[in-house]
């Protein structure tokens, strides 16, 4: 059995976790997530403030994760830290701390790709959420539709051509005068909305689309965002806010679900795994489960804590990389942009 300390500081969550296990038989011993509330007043994440907040709390967050796991540093086998993609100043705090902690305790260190972490998150809660599967990763910074024949082997089928799915939720949240981040607020409001009032067209879903078409798997949300902007100009926001939220959410979910169904059908996958902050959305989870049932597939989504940024998913992905013999040197660096390891274009 292998035990890893995971560290995640790529955006505005300072997180540490301990994961232990072998192969897909892995479980979480502790998980600490400190969300930086300060960005709320700015309506978005301020990178410099994020870095400083990570510096302030990283030591305590790691100590707490070890205490919760009832372990000492000497009980660990390795340290896994997110080294990209993300805010480079924020990433550097985790990477510098991770390397120092590993060096001081004579442990190996390895860098983990943030999105590979999101891919592994669901498997910590659902034993069936392991390859082969179709993956939909929907976060604030990324939207990726992947085929995953095995861990470490990822085929990119589709990505967003403009805004990420979470970014679209956040921007529409802003247009509707909701607090940042908008995603959870839009979901709550949409429950009270009438779906017939603002029937926005579903992005990138042509009736005559065929496999091989350029936009068969691709996603795009900026047009939908513009449609919402126009709607807010003609609507009475006080009365129509929930209806617009409903129309927007219905459109984005319809697209995400249908693109995922296309991918699962094309690759004959019977499992679909969701990841990233938008995967928290229960309406998306329910719609995905219902649609996948129609094509004979099961859909798995992580709970809220594991869907949004957290260090358990980094430790879990790190466990996979560690078992393959991967180690980083003390020259491990942080990168704002970093290609997903093992990624092949379709
Ligand atoms: O994965 P994540 O925590 O951070 C990034 O790596 O980007 O994702 C954050 C995103 C935000 O855009 C937030 O609005 C969205 O996840 N989100 C949601 C919900 N909860 C969080 N979007 C839709 N519905 C939700 N319930
Ligand atoms: Zn993320």
Short mmCIF file of C-alpha atoms and ligand atoms in Angstrom, two decimals:
data_model
loop_
_atom_site.label_atom_id
_atom_site.label_comp_id
_atom_site.label_asym_id
_atom_site.label_seq_id
_atom_site.Cartn_x
_atom_site.Cartn_y
_atom_site.Cartn_z
CA UNK A 1 0.00 0.00 0.00
CA UNK A 2 1.17 3.49 -0.84
CA UNK A 3 0.36 6.72 1.00
CA UNK A 4 0.54 10.11 -0.65
CA UNK A 5 0.17 13.65 0.54
CA UNK A 6 -1.58 15.73 -2.12
CA UNK A 7 -1.31 19.52 -2.42
CA UNK A 8 -3.48 21.77 -4.61
CA UNK A 9 -3.10 25.56 -4.94
CA UNK A 10 -3.83 26.21 -8.64
CA UNK A 11 -6.61 28.75 -8.08
CA UNK A 12 -8.42 29.99 -4.98
CA UNK A 13 -8.58 26.83 -2.86
CA UNK A 14 -5.70 25.90 -0.56
CA UNK A 15 -6.03 22.15 -0.16
CA UNK A 16 -4.12 19.17 1.24
CA UNK A 17 -5.15 15.52 1.52
CA UNK A 18 -3.85 12.05 2.26
CA UNK A 19 -4.84 9.19 -0.05
CA UNK A 20 -3.73 5.60 0.39
CA UNK A 21 -4.11 2.39 -1.56
CA UNK A 22 -2.88 0.34 -4.47
CA UNK A 23 -4.13 0.60 -8.05
CA UNK A 24 -7.82 1.45 -8.22
CA UNK A 25 -8.29 0.33 -4.62
CA UNK A 26 -7.55 3.78 -3.21
CA UNK A 27 -9.26 5.76 -0.49
CA UNK A 28 -9.09 9.15 1.14
CA UNK A 29 -7.75 9.38 4.70
CA UNK A 30 -8.16 13.12 5.02
CA UNK A 31 -9.07 16.17 2.97
CA UNK A 32 -8.77 19.81 3.98
CA UNK A 33 -10.03 22.57 1.66
CA UNK A 34 -9.69 26.22 2.58
CA UNK A 35 -11.69 28.37 0.13
CA UNK A 36 -10.54 31.94 -0.21
CA UNK A 37 -13.64 34.00 0.40
CA UNK A 38 -11.84 37.31 -0.25
CA UNK A 39 -12.35 37.12 -4.05
CA UNK A 40 -16.11 37.44 -3.64
CA UNK A 41 -15.93 41.21 -3.21
CA UNK A 42 -13.97 41.53 -6.48
CA UNK A 43 -16.42 39.40 -8.48
CA UNK A 44 -13.65 37.03 -9.55
CA UNK A 45 -10.31 35.55 -8.52
CA UNK A 46 -7.51 38.14 -8.11
CA UNK A 47 -4.29 36.19 -8.79
CA UNK A 48 -1.97 38.19 -6.53
CA UNK A 49 -4.38 37.93 -3.60
CA UNK A 50 -4.77 34.19 -4.24
CA UNK A 51 -0.98 33.65 -4.05
CA UNK A 52 -0.68 35.58 -0.81
CA UNK A 53 -3.57 33.71 0.78
CA UNK A 54 -1.97 30.37 -0.17
CA UNK A 55 1.29 31.47 1.50
CA UNK A 56 -0.61 32.39 4.66
CA UNK A 57 -2.40 29.09 5.05
CA UNK A 58 -0.49 26.30 3.27
CA UNK A 59 1.48 25.18 6.36
CA UNK A 60 -1.61 24.91 8.55
CA UNK A 61 -3.66 23.21 5.84
CA UNK A 62 -1.01 20.50 5.37
CA UNK A 63 -0.60 20.05 9.14
CA UNK A 64 -4.36 19.70 9.50
CA UNK A 65 -4.53 17.09 6.71
CA UNK A 66 -1.84 15.00 8.46
CA UNK A 67 -3.55 15.37 11.86
CA UNK A 68 -6.93 14.36 10.42
CA UNK A 69 -5.27 11.33 8.81
CA UNK A 70 -3.59 10.53 12.17
CA UNK A 71 -0.25 10.30 10.38
CA UNK A 72 3.21 11.81 10.57
CA UNK A 73 5.32 12.82 7.60
CA UNK A 74 7.41 9.66 8.04
CA UNK A 75 4.29 7.53 7.37
CA UNK A 76 4.07 8.94 3.83
CA UNK A 77 5.61 7.49 0.68
CA UNK A 78 5.48 10.58 -1.54
CA UNK A 79 4.18 14.09 -2.10
CA UNK A 80 2.04 14.92 -5.15
CA UNK A 81 1.49 18.57 -6.02
CA UNK A 82 -0.46 20.31 -8.78
CA UNK A 83 2.12 22.00 -11.03
CA UNK A 84 -0.24 23.22 -13.79
CA UNK A 85 -2.31 24.47 -15.41
CA UNK A 86 -3.55 27.37 -13.29
CA UNK A 87 -2.49 30.73 -11.88
CA UNK A 88 1.28 30.51 -11.95
CA UNK A 89 1.85 32.49 -8.74
CA UNK A 90 -0.69 30.36 -6.89
CA UNK A 91 0.76 27.12 -8.28
CA UNK A 92 4.27 28.19 -7.23
CA UNK A 93 3.24 28.31 -3.58
CA UNK A 94 2.11 24.68 -3.64
CA UNK A 95 5.05 23.52 -5.73
CA UNK A 96 7.64 25.30 -3.53
CA UNK A 97 6.03 24.04 -0.35
CA UNK A 98 5.64 20.50 -1.74
CA UNK A 99 9.29 20.31 -2.77
CA UNK A 100 10.52 21.70 0.56
CA UNK A 101 8.30 19.34 2.56
CA UNK A 102 9.46 16.38 0.48
CA UNK A 103 13.13 17.37 0.77
CA UNK A 104 12.94 17.92 4.54
CA UNK A 105 11.24 14.56 5.06
CA UNK A 106 13.31 12.65 2.48
CA UNK A 107 10.28 11.84 0.35
CA UNK A 108 9.95 11.74 -3.42
CA UNK A 109 7.87 14.49 -5.02
CA UNK A 110 5.87 14.45 -8.23
CA UNK A 111 3.94 17.02 -10.23
CA UNK A 112 0.31 16.34 -11.14
CA UNK A 113 -1.73 17.91 -13.95
CA UNK A 114 -4.77 19.62 -12.46
CA UNK A 115 -7.21 18.20 -15.04
CA UNK A 116 -5.87 14.67 -14.60
CA UNK A 117 -6.76 15.17 -10.93
CA UNK A 118 -10.36 16.02 -11.89
CA UNK A 119 -10.44 12.82 -14.00
CA UNK A 120 -9.50 10.69 -10.99
CA UNK A 121 -11.71 12.44 -8.39
CA UNK A 122 -14.88 10.44 -8.97
CA UNK A 123 -13.07 7.11 -8.58
CA UNK A 124 -12.42 7.96 -4.90
CA UNK A 125 -16.18 7.73 -4.29
CA UNK A 126 -17.39 5.32 -6.98
CA UNK A 127 -15.44 2.08 -7.52
CA UNK A 128 -17.01 1.77 -10.98
CA UNK A 129 -15.73 5.18 -12.15
CA UNK A 130 -12.60 3.63 -13.67
CA UNK A 131 -11.58 3.19 -17.34
CA UNK A 132 -12.72 2.50 -19.93
CA UNK A 133 -15.09 5.48 -19.84
CA UNK A 134 -16.20 8.69 -21.52
CA UNK A 135 -15.24 11.75 -19.47
CA UNK A 136 -16.77 15.19 -19.37
CA UNK A 137 -14.59 17.67 -17.48
CA UNK A 138 -16.37 20.95 -16.87
CA UNK A 139 -14.67 23.51 -14.66
CA UNK A 140 -14.17 27.24 -14.46
CA UNK A 141 -11.17 27.13 -16.75
CA UNK A 142 -11.63 24.04 -18.91
CA UNK A 143 -14.22 22.05 -20.82
CA UNK A 144 -13.04 18.74 -22.22
CA UNK A 145 -14.80 15.72 -23.68
CA UNK A 146 -12.43 12.75 -23.50
CA UNK A 147 -12.35 9.08 -24.28
CA UNK A 148 -10.41 7.22 -21.59
CA UNK A 149 -9.53 3.63 -22.60
CA UNK A 150 -7.17 3.38 -19.62
CA UNK A 151 -5.63 5.66 -16.98
CA UNK A 152 -2.88 7.78 -18.50
CA UNK A 153 -4.25 7.39 -22.03
CA UNK A 154 -6.59 10.21 -23.00
CA UNK A 155 -8.14 11.00 -26.34
CA UNK A 156 -9.46 14.54 -26.67
CA UNK A 157 -12.73 14.42 -28.63
CA UNK A 158 -14.00 17.91 -28.07
CA UNK A 159 -13.21 21.10 -26.20
CA UNK A 160 -14.73 24.52 -25.90
CA UNK A 161 -13.98 26.94 -28.69
CA UNK A 162 -14.36 29.93 -26.38
CA UNK A 163 -15.63 30.09 -22.78
CA UNK A 164 -15.37 27.14 -20.41
CA UNK A 165 -18.69 25.82 -19.08
CA UNK A 166 -18.08 27.15 -15.56
CA UNK A 167 -16.92 30.47 -16.97
CA UNK A 168 -20.24 30.72 -18.87
CA UNK A 169 -22.14 30.07 -15.61
CA UNK A 170 -20.06 32.74 -13.85
CA UNK A 171 -20.44 35.36 -16.61
CA UNK A 172 -24.19 34.77 -16.85
CA UNK A 173 -24.31 34.99 -13.06
CA UNK A 174 -22.73 38.42 -13.33
CA UNK A 175 -25.26 39.50 -16.01
CA UNK A 176 -28.05 38.42 -13.68
CA UNK A 177 -26.54 40.32 -10.75
CA UNK A 178 -25.69 37.16 -8.79
CA UNK A 179 -22.67 36.73 -6.49
CA UNK A 180 -19.45 35.11 -7.71
CA UNK A 181 -19.16 32.25 -8.53
CA UNK A 182 -22.49 32.20 -10.33
CA UNK A 183 -22.85 28.44 -10.94
CA UNK A 184 -24.54 27.36 -7.69
CA UNK A 185 -26.77 30.50 -7.65
CA UNK A 186 -27.97 29.90 -11.20
CA UNK A 187 -28.78 26.29 -10.38
CA UNK A 188 -30.83 27.34 -7.34
CA UNK A 189 -32.68 30.10 -9.24
CA UNK A 190 -33.37 27.88 -12.26
CA UNK A 191 -35.60 25.63 -10.13
CA UNK A 192 -38.10 28.48 -9.90
CA UNK A 193 -37.85 29.44 -13.58
CA UNK A 194 -40.28 28.67 -16.37
CA UNK A 195 -38.41 26.82 -19.17
CA UNK A 196 -40.73 28.27 -21.87
CA UNK A 197 -40.03 31.94 -21.16
CA UNK A 198 -36.46 32.11 -22.52
CA UNK A 199 -35.90 29.09 -24.77
CA UNK A 200 -32.30 29.84 -25.82
CA UNK A 201 -31.05 27.70 -28.68
CA UNK A 202 -28.76 24.82 -27.75
CA UNK A 203 -25.15 25.67 -28.71
CA UNK A 204 -23.50 23.44 -31.33
CA UNK A 205 -26.42 21.02 -31.65
CA UNK A 206 -27.43 20.91 -35.30
CA UNK A 207 -30.13 18.39 -36.18
CA UNK A 208 -28.11 17.08 -39.12
CA UNK A 209 -24.74 16.70 -37.34
CA UNK A 210 -22.78 13.55 -38.17
CA UNK A 211 -19.67 11.89 -36.74
CA UNK A 212 -16.71 13.37 -38.56
CA UNK A 213 -18.28 16.84 -38.73
CA UNK A 214 -15.90 19.43 -37.39
CA UNK A 215 -18.26 20.48 -34.61
CA UNK A 216 -19.65 17.03 -33.76
CA UNK A 217 -18.02 16.91 -30.33
CA UNK A 218 -16.92 20.54 -29.89
CA UNK A 219 -18.54 22.99 -27.51
CA UNK A 220 -19.02 26.75 -27.52
CA UNK A 221 -20.77 28.93 -25.00
CA UNK A 222 -20.03 32.54 -25.91
CA UNK A 223 -23.02 32.76 -28.28
CA UNK A 224 -25.33 31.57 -25.53
CA UNK A 225 -23.80 34.15 -23.20
CA UNK A 226 -24.50 36.89 -25.76
CA UNK A 227 -28.09 35.64 -26.13
CA UNK A 228 -28.48 35.95 -22.37
CA UNK A 229 -27.03 39.47 -22.49
CA UNK A 230 -29.68 40.49 -25.06
CA UNK A 231 -32.38 38.86 -22.97
CA UNK A 232 -31.34 40.83 -19.88
CA UNK A 233 -31.70 44.05 -21.92
CA UNK A 234 -35.30 43.41 -22.93
CA UNK A 235 -36.39 41.64 -19.74
CA UNK A 236 -37.44 43.00 -16.38
CA UNK A 237 -34.58 41.47 -14.43
CA UNK A 238 -36.37 41.54 -11.09
CA UNK A 239 -39.24 39.47 -12.50
CA UNK A 240 -37.41 37.42 -15.11
CA UNK A 241 -34.13 36.52 -13.39
CA UNK A 242 -35.17 32.95 -12.57
CA UNK A 243 -36.67 32.39 -16.04
CA UNK A 244 -33.46 33.51 -17.75
CA UNK A 245 -31.38 31.34 -15.41
CA UNK A 246 -33.62 28.39 -16.31
CA UNK A 247 -33.39 29.00 -20.05
CA UNK A 248 -29.60 29.34 -19.88
CA UNK A 249 -29.09 26.26 -17.71
CA UNK A 250 -31.42 24.12 -19.86
CA UNK A 251 -29.48 25.09 -23.00
CA UNK A 252 -26.01 24.47 -21.59
CA UNK A 253 -27.01 21.16 -20.01
CA UNK A 254 -28.73 19.93 -23.19
CA UNK A 255 -25.51 20.53 -25.12
CA UNK A 256 -23.23 18.93 -22.52
CA UNK A 257 -25.45 15.85 -22.23
CA UNK A 258 -25.88 15.35 -25.96
CA UNK A 259 -22.18 15.74 -26.77
CA UNK A 260 -21.35 13.21 -24.04
CA UNK A 261 -23.97 10.80 -25.40
CA UNK A 262 -22.40 11.11 -28.86
CA UNK A 263 -18.96 10.27 -27.44
CA UNK A 264 -20.16 7.30 -25.36
CA UNK A 265 -22.09 5.91 -28.35
CA UNK A 266 -19.22 6.37 -30.79
CA UNK A 267 -16.72 4.58 -28.52
CA UNK A 268 -19.27 2.08 -27.16
CA UNK A 269 -18.54 3.08 -23.57
CA UNK A 270 -20.93 1.94 -20.86
CA UNK A 271 -19.61 4.36 -18.26
CA UNK A 272 -19.54 8.13 -18.19
CA UNK A 273 -17.55 10.07 -15.58
CA UNK A 274 -18.12 13.74 -14.79
CA UNK A 275 -15.54 16.00 -13.20
CA UNK A 276 -14.83 19.67 -12.42
CA UNK A 277 -16.82 22.27 -10.51
CA UNK A 278 -19.81 22.29 -12.87
CA UNK A 279 -20.21 18.55 -12.20
CA UNK A 280 -21.65 19.65 -8.82
CA UNK A 281 -24.77 20.72 -10.69
CA UNK A 282 -27.51 18.24 -9.71
CA UNK A 283 -29.67 19.15 -12.68
CA UNK A 284 -26.76 18.25 -14.98
CA UNK A 285 -26.12 15.02 -13.04
CA UNK A 286 -29.78 13.96 -13.28
CA UNK A 287 -30.08 14.85 -16.98
CA UNK A 288 -26.85 12.97 -17.73
CA UNK A 289 -27.98 9.88 -15.83
CA UNK A 290 -31.35 9.82 -17.61
CA UNK A 291 -29.85 10.27 -21.09
CA UNK A 292 -27.12 7.67 -20.49
CA UNK A 293 -29.70 5.15 -19.35
CA UNK A 294 -31.26 5.43 -22.82
CA UNK A 295 -27.99 4.32 -24.43
CA UNK A 296 -27.20 1.68 -21.82
CA UNK A 297 -24.53 3.59 -19.92
CA UNK A 298 -24.09 4.54 -16.27
CA UNK A 299 -23.10 8.05 -15.27
CA UNK A 300 -20.95 8.85 -12.23
CA UNK A 301 -20.40 12.25 -10.65
CA UNK A 302 -18.31 13.29 -7.66
CA UNK A 303 -19.80 14.89 -4.56
CA UNK A 304 -19.37 18.64 -4.15
CA UNK A 305 -16.13 18.46 -2.18
CA UNK A 306 -14.45 16.27 -4.79
CA UNK A 307 -15.95 18.01 -7.84
CA UNK A 308 -14.49 21.43 -7.09
CA UNK A 309 -10.75 21.92 -6.63
CA UNK A 310 -9.31 19.67 -3.94
CA UNK A 311 -6.05 17.89 -3.09
CA UNK A 312 -7.52 14.37 -2.76
CA UNK A 313 -7.89 14.15 -6.52
CA UNK A 314 -4.27 15.30 -6.89
CA UNK A 315 -3.04 12.64 -4.45
CA UNK A 316 -5.16 10.01 -6.28
CA UNK A 317 -3.76 10.92 -9.71
CA UNK A 318 -0.32 11.13 -8.06
CA UNK A 319 -0.74 7.56 -6.78
CA UNK A 320 -1.24 6.36 -10.35
CA UNK A 321 1.83 8.23 -11.58
CA UNK A 322 3.89 7.11 -8.53
CA UNK A 323 3.03 3.45 -9.14
CA UNK A 324 4.24 3.87 -12.72
CA UNK A 325 7.61 4.92 -11.29
CA UNK A 326 7.34 8.60 -12.08
CA UNK A 327 9.26 11.04 -9.87
CA UNK A 328 10.10 14.71 -10.28
CA UNK A 329 13.36 16.38 -9.40
CA UNK A 330 13.74 19.35 -7.09
CA UNK A 331 13.70 21.46 -10.25
CA UNK A 332 9.95 20.75 -10.58
CA UNK A 333 8.34 23.96 -11.83
CA UNK A 334 4.85 25.47 -12.09
CA UNK A 335 3.20 26.18 -15.46
CA UNK A 336 0.19 28.36 -16.27
CA UNK A 337 -0.41 26.19 -19.34
CA UNK A 338 0.47 22.51 -19.36
CA UNK A 339 -0.65 19.77 -21.77
CA UNK A 340 -2.46 16.82 -20.20
CA UNK A 341 0.04 13.92 -20.07
CA UNK A 342 -0.96 11.03 -22.33
CA UNK A 343 -3.25 13.20 -24.42
CA UNK A 344 -3.83 12.29 -28.05
CA UNK A 345 -6.00 14.33 -30.40
CA UNK A 346 -8.87 12.43 -32.03
O1 LIG B 1 -13.17 22.88 -10.85
P1 LIG B 1 -13.44 24.20 -10.18
O2 LIG B 1 -13.61 24.20 -8.70
O3 LIG B 1 -12.30 25.22 -10.47
C1 LIG B 1 -11.60 25.27 -11.67
O4 LIG B 1 -10.65 24.45 -11.85
O5 LIG B 1 -12.00 26.10 -12.51
O6 LIG B 1 -14.73 24.82 -10.90
C2 LIG B 1 -15.29 26.05 -10.53
C3 LIG B 1 -16.49 26.32 -11.41
C4 LIG B 1 -17.05 27.74 -11.28
O7 LIG B 1 -17.16 28.28 -12.57
C5 LIG B 1 -18.43 27.53 -10.64
O8 LIG B 1 -19.38 28.48 -11.03
C6 LIG B 1 -18.78 26.15 -11.14
O9 LIG B 1 -17.58 25.43 -11.08
N1 LIG B 1 -19.84 25.52 -10.31
C7 LIG B 1 -21.08 25.26 -10.78
C8 LIG B 1 -21.82 24.72 -9.69
N2 LIG B 1 -20.98 24.68 -8.61
C9 LIG B 1 -19.78 25.17 -9.01
N3 LIG B 1 -21.64 25.44 -12.00
C10 LIG B 1 -22.92 25.07 -12.16
N4 LIG B 1 -23.69 24.58 -11.17
C11 LIG B 1 -23.19 24.38 -9.92
N5 LIG B 1 -23.96 23.88 -8.96
ZN1 LIG B 2 -10.37 22.58 -11.22
#
